[in-house]
Coordinates of C-alpha atoms in Angstrom, one line a residue:
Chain P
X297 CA 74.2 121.0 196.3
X298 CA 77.0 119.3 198.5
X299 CA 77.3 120.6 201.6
X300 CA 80.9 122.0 201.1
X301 CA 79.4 124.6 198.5
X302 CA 76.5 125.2 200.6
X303 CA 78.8 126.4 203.5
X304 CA 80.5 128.9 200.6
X305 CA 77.4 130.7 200.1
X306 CA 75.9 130.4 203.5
X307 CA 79.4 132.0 204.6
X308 CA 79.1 135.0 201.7
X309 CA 75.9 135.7 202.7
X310 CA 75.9 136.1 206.3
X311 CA 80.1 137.5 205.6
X312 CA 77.9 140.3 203.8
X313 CA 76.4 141.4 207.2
X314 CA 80.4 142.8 208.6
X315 CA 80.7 145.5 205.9
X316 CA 76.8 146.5 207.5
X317 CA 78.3 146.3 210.9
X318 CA 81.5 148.0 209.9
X319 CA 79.2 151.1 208.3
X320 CA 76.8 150.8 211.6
X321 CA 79.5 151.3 214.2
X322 CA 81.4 154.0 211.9
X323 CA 78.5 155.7 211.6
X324 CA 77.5 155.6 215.3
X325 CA 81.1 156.6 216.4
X326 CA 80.9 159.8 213.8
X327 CA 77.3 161.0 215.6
X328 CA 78.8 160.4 218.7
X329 CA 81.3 162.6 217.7
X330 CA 78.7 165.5 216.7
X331 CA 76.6 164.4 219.7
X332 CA 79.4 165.2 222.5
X333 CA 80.4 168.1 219.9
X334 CA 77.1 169.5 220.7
X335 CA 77.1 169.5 224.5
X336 CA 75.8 166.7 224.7
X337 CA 76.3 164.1 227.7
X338 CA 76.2 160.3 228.9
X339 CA 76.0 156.9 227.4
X340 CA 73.0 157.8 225.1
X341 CA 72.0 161.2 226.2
X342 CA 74.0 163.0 223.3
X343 CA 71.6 161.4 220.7
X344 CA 68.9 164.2 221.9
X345 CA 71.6 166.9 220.9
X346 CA 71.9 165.4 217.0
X347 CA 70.0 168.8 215.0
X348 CA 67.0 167.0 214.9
X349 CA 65.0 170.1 214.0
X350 CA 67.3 169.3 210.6
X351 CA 65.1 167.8 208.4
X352 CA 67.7 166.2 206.2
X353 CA 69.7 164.9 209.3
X354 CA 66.3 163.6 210.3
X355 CA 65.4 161.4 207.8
X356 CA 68.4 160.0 207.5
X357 CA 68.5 159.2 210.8
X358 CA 65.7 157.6 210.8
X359 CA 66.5 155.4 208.1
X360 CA 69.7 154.2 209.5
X361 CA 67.4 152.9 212.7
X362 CA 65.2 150.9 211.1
X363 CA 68.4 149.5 208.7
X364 CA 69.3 148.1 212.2
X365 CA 66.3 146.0 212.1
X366 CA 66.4 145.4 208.5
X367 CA 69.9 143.9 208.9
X368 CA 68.7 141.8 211.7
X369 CA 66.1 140.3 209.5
X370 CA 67.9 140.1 206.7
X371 CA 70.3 138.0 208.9
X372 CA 67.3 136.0 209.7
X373 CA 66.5 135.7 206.3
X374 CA 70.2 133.8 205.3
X375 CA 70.2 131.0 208.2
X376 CA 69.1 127.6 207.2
X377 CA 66.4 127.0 210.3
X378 CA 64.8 130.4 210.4
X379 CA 64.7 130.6 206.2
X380 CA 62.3 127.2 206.8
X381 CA 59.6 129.7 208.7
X382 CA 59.7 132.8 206.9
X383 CA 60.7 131.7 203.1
X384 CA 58.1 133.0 200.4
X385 CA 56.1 134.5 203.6
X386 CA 54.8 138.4 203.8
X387 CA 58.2 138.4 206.2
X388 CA 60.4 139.0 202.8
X389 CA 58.3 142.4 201.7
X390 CA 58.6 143.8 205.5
X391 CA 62.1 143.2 205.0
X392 CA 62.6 144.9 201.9
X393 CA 60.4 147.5 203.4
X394 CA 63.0 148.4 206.1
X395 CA 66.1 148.4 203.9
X396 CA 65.4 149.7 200.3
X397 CA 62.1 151.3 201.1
X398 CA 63.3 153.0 204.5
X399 CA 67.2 153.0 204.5
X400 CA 67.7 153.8 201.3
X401 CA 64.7 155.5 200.1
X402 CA 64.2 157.7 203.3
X403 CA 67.8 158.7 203.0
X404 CA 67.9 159.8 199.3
X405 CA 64.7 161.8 200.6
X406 CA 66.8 163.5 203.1
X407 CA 69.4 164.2 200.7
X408 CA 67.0 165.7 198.3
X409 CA 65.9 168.1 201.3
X410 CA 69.4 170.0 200.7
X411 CA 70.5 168.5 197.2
X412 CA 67.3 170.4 195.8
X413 CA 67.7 173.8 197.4
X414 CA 71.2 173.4 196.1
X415 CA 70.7 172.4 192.4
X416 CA 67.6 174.7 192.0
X417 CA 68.3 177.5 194.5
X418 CA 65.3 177.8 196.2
X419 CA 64.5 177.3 199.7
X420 CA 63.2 174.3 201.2
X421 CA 59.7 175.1 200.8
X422 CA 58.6 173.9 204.8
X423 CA 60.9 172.6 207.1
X424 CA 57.9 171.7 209.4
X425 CA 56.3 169.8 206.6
X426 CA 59.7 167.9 205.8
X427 CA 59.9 167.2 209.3
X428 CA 56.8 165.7 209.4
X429 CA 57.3 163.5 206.4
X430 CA 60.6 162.1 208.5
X431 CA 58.4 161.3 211.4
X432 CA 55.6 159.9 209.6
X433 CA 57.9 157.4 207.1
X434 CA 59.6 156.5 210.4
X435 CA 56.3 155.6 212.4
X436 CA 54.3 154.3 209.6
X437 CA 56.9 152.0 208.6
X438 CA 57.6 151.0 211.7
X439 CA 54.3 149.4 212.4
X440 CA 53.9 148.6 208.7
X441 CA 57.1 146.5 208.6
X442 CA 56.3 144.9 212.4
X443 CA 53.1 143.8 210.9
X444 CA 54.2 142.4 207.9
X445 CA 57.0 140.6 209.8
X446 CA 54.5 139.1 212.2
X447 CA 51.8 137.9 209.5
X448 CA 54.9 136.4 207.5
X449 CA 56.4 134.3 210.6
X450 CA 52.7 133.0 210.8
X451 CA 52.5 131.8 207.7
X452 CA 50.7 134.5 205.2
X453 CA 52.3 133.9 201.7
X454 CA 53.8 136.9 200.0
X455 CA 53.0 137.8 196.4
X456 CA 49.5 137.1 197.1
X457 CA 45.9 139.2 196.9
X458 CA 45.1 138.2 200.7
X459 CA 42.3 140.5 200.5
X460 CA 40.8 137.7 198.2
X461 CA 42.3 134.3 200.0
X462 CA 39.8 132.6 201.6
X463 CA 42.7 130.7 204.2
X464 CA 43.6 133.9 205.4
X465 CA 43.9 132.9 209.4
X466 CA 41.9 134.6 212.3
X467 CA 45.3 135.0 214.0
X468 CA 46.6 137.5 211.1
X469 CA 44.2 139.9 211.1
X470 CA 45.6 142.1 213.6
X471 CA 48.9 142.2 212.2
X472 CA 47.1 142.6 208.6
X473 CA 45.7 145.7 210.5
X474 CA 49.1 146.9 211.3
X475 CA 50.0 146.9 207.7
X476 CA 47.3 148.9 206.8
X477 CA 47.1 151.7 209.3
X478 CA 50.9 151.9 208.5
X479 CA 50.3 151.8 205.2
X480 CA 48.0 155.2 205.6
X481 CA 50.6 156.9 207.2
X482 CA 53.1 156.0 204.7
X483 CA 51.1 157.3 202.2
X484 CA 50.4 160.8 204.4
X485 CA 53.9 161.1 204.0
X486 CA 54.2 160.8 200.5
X487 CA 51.8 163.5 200.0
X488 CA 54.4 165.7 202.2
X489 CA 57.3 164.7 200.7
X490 CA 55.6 166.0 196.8
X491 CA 54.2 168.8 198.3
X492 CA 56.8 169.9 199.3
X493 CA 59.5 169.1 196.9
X494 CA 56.6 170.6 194.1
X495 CA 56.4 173.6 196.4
X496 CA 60.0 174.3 196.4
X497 CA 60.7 173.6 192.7
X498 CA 58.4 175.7 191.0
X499 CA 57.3 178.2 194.0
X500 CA 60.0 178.4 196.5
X501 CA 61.7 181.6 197.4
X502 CA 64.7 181.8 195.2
X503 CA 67.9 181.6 197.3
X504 CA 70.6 184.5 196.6
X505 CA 73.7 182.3 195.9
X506 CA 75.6 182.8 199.2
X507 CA 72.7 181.3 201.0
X508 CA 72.4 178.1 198.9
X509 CA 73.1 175.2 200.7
X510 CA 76.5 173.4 199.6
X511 CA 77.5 170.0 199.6
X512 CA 78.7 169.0 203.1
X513 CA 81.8 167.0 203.3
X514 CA 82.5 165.8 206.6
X515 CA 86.6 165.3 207.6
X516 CA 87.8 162.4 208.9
X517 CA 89.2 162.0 212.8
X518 CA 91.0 159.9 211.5
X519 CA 92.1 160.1 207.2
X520 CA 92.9 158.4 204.4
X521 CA 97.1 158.1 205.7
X522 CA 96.3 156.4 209.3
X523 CA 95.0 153.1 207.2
X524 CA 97.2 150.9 205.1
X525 CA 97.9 151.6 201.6
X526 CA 95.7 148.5 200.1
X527 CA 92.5 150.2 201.3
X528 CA 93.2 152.8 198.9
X529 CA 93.8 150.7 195.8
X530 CA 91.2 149.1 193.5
X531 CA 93.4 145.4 192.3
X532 CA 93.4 143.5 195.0
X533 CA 89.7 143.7 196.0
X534 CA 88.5 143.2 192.1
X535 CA 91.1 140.1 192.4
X536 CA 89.0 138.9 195.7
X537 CA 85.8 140.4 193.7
X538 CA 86.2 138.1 190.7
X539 CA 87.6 134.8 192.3
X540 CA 84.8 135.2 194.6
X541 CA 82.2 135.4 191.3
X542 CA 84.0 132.7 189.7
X543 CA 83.8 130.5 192.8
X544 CA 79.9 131.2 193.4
X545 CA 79.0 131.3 189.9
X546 CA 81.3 129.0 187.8
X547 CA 80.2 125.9 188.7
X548 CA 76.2 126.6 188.4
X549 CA 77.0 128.9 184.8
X550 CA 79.5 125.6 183.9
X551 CA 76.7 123.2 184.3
X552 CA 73.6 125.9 183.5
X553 CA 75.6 126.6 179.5
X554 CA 76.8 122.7 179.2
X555 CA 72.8 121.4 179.3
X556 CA 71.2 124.0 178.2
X557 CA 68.5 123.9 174.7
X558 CA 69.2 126.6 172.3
X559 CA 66.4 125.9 171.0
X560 CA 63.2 127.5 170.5
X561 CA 59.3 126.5 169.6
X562 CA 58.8 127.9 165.9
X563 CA 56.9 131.0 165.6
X564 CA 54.0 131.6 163.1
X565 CA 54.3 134.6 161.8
X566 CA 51.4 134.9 159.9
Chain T
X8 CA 38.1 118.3 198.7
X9 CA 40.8 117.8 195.6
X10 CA 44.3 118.1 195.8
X11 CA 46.9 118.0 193.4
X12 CA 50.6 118.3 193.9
X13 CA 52.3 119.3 190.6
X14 CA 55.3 116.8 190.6
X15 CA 59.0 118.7 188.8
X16 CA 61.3 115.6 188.8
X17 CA 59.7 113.6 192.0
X18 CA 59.5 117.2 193.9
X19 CA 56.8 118.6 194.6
X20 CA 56.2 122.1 193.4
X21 CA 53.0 123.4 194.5
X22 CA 49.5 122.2 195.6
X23 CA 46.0 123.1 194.4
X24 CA 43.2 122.5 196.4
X25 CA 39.3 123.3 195.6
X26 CA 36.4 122.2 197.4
X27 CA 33.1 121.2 195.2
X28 CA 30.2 120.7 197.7
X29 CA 26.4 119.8 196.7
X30 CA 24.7 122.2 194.6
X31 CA 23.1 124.3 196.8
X32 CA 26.8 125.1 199.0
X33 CA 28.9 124.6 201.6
X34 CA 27.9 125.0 205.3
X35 CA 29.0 127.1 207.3
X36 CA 31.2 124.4 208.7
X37 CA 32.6 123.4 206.1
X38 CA 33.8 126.2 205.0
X39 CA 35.8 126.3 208.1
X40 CA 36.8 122.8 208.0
X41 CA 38.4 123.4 204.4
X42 CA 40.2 126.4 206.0
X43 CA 41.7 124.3 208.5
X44 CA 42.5 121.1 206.0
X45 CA 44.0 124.0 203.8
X46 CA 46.7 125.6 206.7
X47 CA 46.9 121.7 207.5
X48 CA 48.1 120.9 203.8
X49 CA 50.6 123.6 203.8
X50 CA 51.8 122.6 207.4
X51 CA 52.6 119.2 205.9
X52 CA 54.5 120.0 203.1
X53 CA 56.6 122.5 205.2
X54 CA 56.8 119.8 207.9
X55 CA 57.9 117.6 205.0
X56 CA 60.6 120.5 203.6
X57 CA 58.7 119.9 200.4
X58 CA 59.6 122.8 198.3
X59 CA 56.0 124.2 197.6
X60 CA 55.9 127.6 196.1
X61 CA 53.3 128.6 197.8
X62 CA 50.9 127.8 200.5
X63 CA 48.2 125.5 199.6
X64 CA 45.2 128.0 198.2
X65 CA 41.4 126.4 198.8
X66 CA 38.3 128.1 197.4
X67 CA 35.1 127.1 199.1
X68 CA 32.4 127.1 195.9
X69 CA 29.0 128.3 196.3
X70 CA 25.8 127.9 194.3
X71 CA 27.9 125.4 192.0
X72 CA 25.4 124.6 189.0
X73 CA 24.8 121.8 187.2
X74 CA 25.7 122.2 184.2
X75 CA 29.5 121.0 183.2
X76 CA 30.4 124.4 181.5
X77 CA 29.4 126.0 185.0
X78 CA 31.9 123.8 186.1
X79 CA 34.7 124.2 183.4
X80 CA 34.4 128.3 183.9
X81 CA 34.8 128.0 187.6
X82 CA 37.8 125.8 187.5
X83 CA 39.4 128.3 185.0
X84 CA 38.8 131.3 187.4
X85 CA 40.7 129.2 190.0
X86 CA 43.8 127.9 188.2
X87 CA 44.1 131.6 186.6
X88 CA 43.6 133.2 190.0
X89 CA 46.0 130.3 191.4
X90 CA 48.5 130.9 188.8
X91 CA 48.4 134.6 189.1
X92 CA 49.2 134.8 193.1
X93 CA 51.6 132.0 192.7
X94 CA 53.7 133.8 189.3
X95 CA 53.4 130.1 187.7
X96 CA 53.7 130.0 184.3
X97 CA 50.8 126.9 183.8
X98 CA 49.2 124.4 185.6
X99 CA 46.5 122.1 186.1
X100 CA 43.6 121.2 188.4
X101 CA 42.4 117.8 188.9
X102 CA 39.1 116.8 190.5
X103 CA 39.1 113.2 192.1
X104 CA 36.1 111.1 193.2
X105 CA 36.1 108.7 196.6
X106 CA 38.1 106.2 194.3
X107 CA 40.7 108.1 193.2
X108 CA 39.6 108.2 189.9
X109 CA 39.9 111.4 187.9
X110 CA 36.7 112.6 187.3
X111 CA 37.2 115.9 186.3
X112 CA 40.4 117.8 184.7
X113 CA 41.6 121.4 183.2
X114 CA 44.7 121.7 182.1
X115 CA 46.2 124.9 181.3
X116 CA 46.7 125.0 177.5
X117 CA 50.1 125.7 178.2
X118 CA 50.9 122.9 179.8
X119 CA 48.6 120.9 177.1
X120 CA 50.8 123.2 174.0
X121 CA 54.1 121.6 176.0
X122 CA 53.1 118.2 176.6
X123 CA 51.5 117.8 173.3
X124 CA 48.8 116.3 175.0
X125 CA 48.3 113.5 172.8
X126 CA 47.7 110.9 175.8
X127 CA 44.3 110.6 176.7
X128 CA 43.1 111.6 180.5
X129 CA 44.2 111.6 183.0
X130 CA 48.0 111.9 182.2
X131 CA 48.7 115.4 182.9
X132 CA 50.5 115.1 186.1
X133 CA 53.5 112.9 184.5
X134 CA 53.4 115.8 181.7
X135 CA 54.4 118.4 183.8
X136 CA 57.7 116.9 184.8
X137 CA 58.8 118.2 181.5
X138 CA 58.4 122.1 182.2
X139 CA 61.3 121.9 184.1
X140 CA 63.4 122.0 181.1
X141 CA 63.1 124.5 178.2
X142 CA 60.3 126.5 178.8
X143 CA 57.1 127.2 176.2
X144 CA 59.3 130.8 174.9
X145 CA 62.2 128.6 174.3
X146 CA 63.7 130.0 177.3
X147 CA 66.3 127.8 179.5
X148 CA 64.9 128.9 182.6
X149 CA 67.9 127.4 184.8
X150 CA 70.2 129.7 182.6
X151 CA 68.0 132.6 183.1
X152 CA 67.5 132.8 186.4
X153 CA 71.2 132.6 186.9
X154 CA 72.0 135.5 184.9
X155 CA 68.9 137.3 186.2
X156 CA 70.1 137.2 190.0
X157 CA 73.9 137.0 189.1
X158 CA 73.0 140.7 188.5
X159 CA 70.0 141.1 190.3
X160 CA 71.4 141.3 194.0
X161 CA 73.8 143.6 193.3
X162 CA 71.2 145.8 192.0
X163 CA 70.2 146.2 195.9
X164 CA 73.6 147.3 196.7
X165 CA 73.7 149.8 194.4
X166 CA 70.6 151.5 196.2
X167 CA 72.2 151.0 199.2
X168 CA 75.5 152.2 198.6
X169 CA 74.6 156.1 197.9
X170 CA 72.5 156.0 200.8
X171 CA 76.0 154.6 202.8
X172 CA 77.6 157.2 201.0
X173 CA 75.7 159.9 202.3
X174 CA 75.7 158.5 205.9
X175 CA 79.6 158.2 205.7
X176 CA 80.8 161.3 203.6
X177 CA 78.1 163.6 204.4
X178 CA 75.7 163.1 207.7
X179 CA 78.5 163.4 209.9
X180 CA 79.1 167.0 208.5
X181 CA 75.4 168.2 208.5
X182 CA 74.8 166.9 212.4
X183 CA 78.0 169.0 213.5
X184 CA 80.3 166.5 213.7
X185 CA 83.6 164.5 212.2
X186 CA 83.8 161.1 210.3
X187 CA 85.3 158.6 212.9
X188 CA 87.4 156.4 210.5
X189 CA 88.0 157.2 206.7
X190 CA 89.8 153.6 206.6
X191 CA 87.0 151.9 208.3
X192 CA 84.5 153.6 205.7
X193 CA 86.7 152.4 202.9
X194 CA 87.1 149.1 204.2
X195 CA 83.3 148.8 204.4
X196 CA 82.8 149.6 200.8
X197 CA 85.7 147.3 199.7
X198 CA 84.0 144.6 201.3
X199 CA 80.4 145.1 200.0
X200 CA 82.3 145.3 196.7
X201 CA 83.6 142.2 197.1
X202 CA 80.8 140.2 199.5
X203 CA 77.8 141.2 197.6
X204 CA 79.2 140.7 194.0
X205 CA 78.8 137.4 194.7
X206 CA 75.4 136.8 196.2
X207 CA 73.0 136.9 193.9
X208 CA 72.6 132.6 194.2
X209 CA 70.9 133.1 197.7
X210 CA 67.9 134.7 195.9
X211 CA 67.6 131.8 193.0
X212 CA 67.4 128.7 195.6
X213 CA 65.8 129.5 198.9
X214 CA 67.9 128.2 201.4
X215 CA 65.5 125.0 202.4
X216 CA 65.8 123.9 198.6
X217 CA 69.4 123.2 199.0
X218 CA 69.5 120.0 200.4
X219 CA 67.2 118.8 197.7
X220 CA 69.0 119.8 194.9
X221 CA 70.9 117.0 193.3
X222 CA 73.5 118.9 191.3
X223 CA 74.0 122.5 190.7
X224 CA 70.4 123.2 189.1
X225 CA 68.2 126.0 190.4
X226 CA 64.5 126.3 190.0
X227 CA 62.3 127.8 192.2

């Protein structure tokens, strides 16, 4: 790949990490908001006052901190020199770990903590033990991604039964222990999150109908009229969208189509 | 100690390594000196920004019989345990004596179905050089993994972006508070839209392959 191209794909990648910073510094400005709203005071003093007795603010909380290390890494992940260490290494899983397994799948759990009282309506069948399944996802991955991480950046390779490799390194093992006890805890809070959710769906205390949770819309400081008119409209950014495809893709699809075989080994069929 | 790089196109792909000691096993010692010749075997061919798959995988062999079906059986369970951890689709294990003679060889019976082995031993290495093209299934692989991770990285971004959703349209409300900028928020999503459309290429070469790559080809 010449240089020049790999510069395009280098910049797409690492341009992908603004809209992250973009939703990061949005979304700490809007808690701030609620924070301060709340009574509460100083330079980080307000984050005590977030309701985190709330199970579904919680969670969700807790998945957007660990996206802040999952963004790092996946940072990491998309510069040339780092790439070299950490390429095919257990450091790829811990990093899919903290962004789809915590910040997006923690998040759709704390979703479903008011999205199912309001599509069955019935209560949340324990805030305690939804509370404690925020905790634990939030601890146990914490130390289950760290370790991961750490074996990765010294070398373990991913996709791999290291419980059977025989050049599995002294130096890992603690990490490798991280992993598991983390692992444990994980799986503690699975069993919260489906006793609960079971719990609630089929023997929850039914919800008369004021009661039921709604969906909550949050307004804007500032809305939709304080920013220009092209943030509104869909053409010009699936213009960008598909000159960008067609710049990243042509060329490989081009060259991919022009040498490929259509052809195929005959089958016996009988 | 046998290794064997499987050679794509003069790039190295991948390295096997077994140890076969004296009947009655390895020492102690050994065992741990093959541990260390293994990391050292993976070191070099990162060192060397060789692209291998994997990291080299050794398997110290005890009570090794006689008997050449002993033998044959063994070397199976380690190319299909090797080809298992690694997701290859075929490959091959050589066994070399103090003159670099072959003295020994499996050979995956896929790799034998696409070479049409008709060459007698040991040829298999300059075989392999032709699974880079159309693969056994009649599958262009190049092609494939284009269109697999032209839609494959996107599929991340659509797990991410309900999840932003929430965090922008709907947290702010539940922890008593106000969204700071609806523009910002839009501009956020108009830009993974547009950023992450894109991507999926970063998945199909790692990084360190790039400067190998002659032309636009991708195989990992």
């Amino acid at each position: 790949v010449a240089p020049g191209w790999k510069l395009v794909h280098a910049v797409l990648t690492d341009a992908g990490f603004v809209p992250s910073l973009l939703t990061a510094f949005n979304l700490f400005a809007s808690l701030n908001i609620a924070g301060k709203a709340r009574g509460g005071k100083g330079l980080l003093r307000w984050i005590l006052k977030l309701p985190w007795g709330d199970p579904s603010v919680a969670a969700q909380l807790f998945a957007a901190l660990l996206f802040l290390f999952g963004g790092t890494g996946g940072l990491i992940n998309a510069s040339y020199n780092v790439n070299l260490v950490i390429h095919n290494t257990a450091w790829v899983p811990g990093h899919c770990h903290l962004t789809e397994g915590t910040a997006v799948t923690l998040s759709f759990i704390g979703i479903s903590y008011w999205l199912i009282p309001h599509l069955t309506g019935r209560k949340l069948w324990s805030r305690r033990v939804a509370l404690a399944q925020a905790w634990t996802w939030f601890l146990g991955m914490a130390i289950f991604s760290r370790g991961m991480h750490l074996t990765g950046t010294l070398g373990a390779p991913r996709r791999t039964m290291l419980g059977a490799a025989p050049y599995v390194q002294p130096e890992w093992q603690a990490p490798l222990a991280c992993v598991g006890i983390g692992g444990v805890i994980l799986f503690l809070s699975g069993v919260f999150l489906f006793v609960n959710v079971l719990m609630m769906v089929f023997a929850g205390r039914r919800l008369p109908v004021e009661e039921t949770p709604d969906m909550p819309v949050a307004e804007a400081v500032s809305g939709p009229e304080a920013g220009p008119s092209w943030l509104s409209e869909w053409k010009p950014w699936l213009a960008v969208t598909s000159a960008l495809i067609l710049v990243a893709y042509g060329p490989v699809l081009f060259e991919a189509i022009r040498t490929a075989e259509f052809t195929s080994a005959g089958f016996t069929l009988w | 100690l046998i290794c064997l790089p499987i050679s794509r196109d003069q790039k190295r792909e991948g390295i096997i390594s077994a140890c076969f000691p004296s009947p009655e096993g390895p020492p102690e010692e050994q065992v741990q000196l093959l541990n260390i010749v293994a990391t050292e075997i993976a070191a070099a061919a990162d060192g060397a920004r060789l692209p291998a798959i994997q990291m080299a995988a050794i398997y110290a062999v005890e009570d090794l019989g006689q008997a050449e079906q002993d033998l044959s059986d063994l070397l199976q369970q380690v190319l299909d345990t090797t080809l298992t951890c690694w997701g290859a689709p075929s490959g091959a294990i050589l066994l070399y004596d103090k003159d670099d003679e072959v003295w020994h060889h499996l050979i995956d019976h896929r790799v034998r179905d696409l070479c049409q082995c008709a060459q007698p031993e040991p040829a298999p290495v300059p075989c392999l050089d032709q699974l880079s093209g159309v693969g056994p299934e009649g599958v262009d692989r190049q092609l494939a993994r284009s269109f697999f991770w032209f839609t494959g990285h996107r599929l991340v971004y659509f797990w991410l972006l309900p999840a932003h959703i929430s965090w922008h349209a709907m947290l702010p409300k539940q922890a008593g508070g106000r969204l700071f900028s609806h523009p910002l928020a839009c501009l956020s999503f108009w830009l993974f839209l547009a950023l992450s459309v894109p991507l999926g290429f970063h998945h199909s070469t790692p990084i360190r392959e790039w400067r190998l790559a002659g032309s636009w080809c991708m195989r990992s």
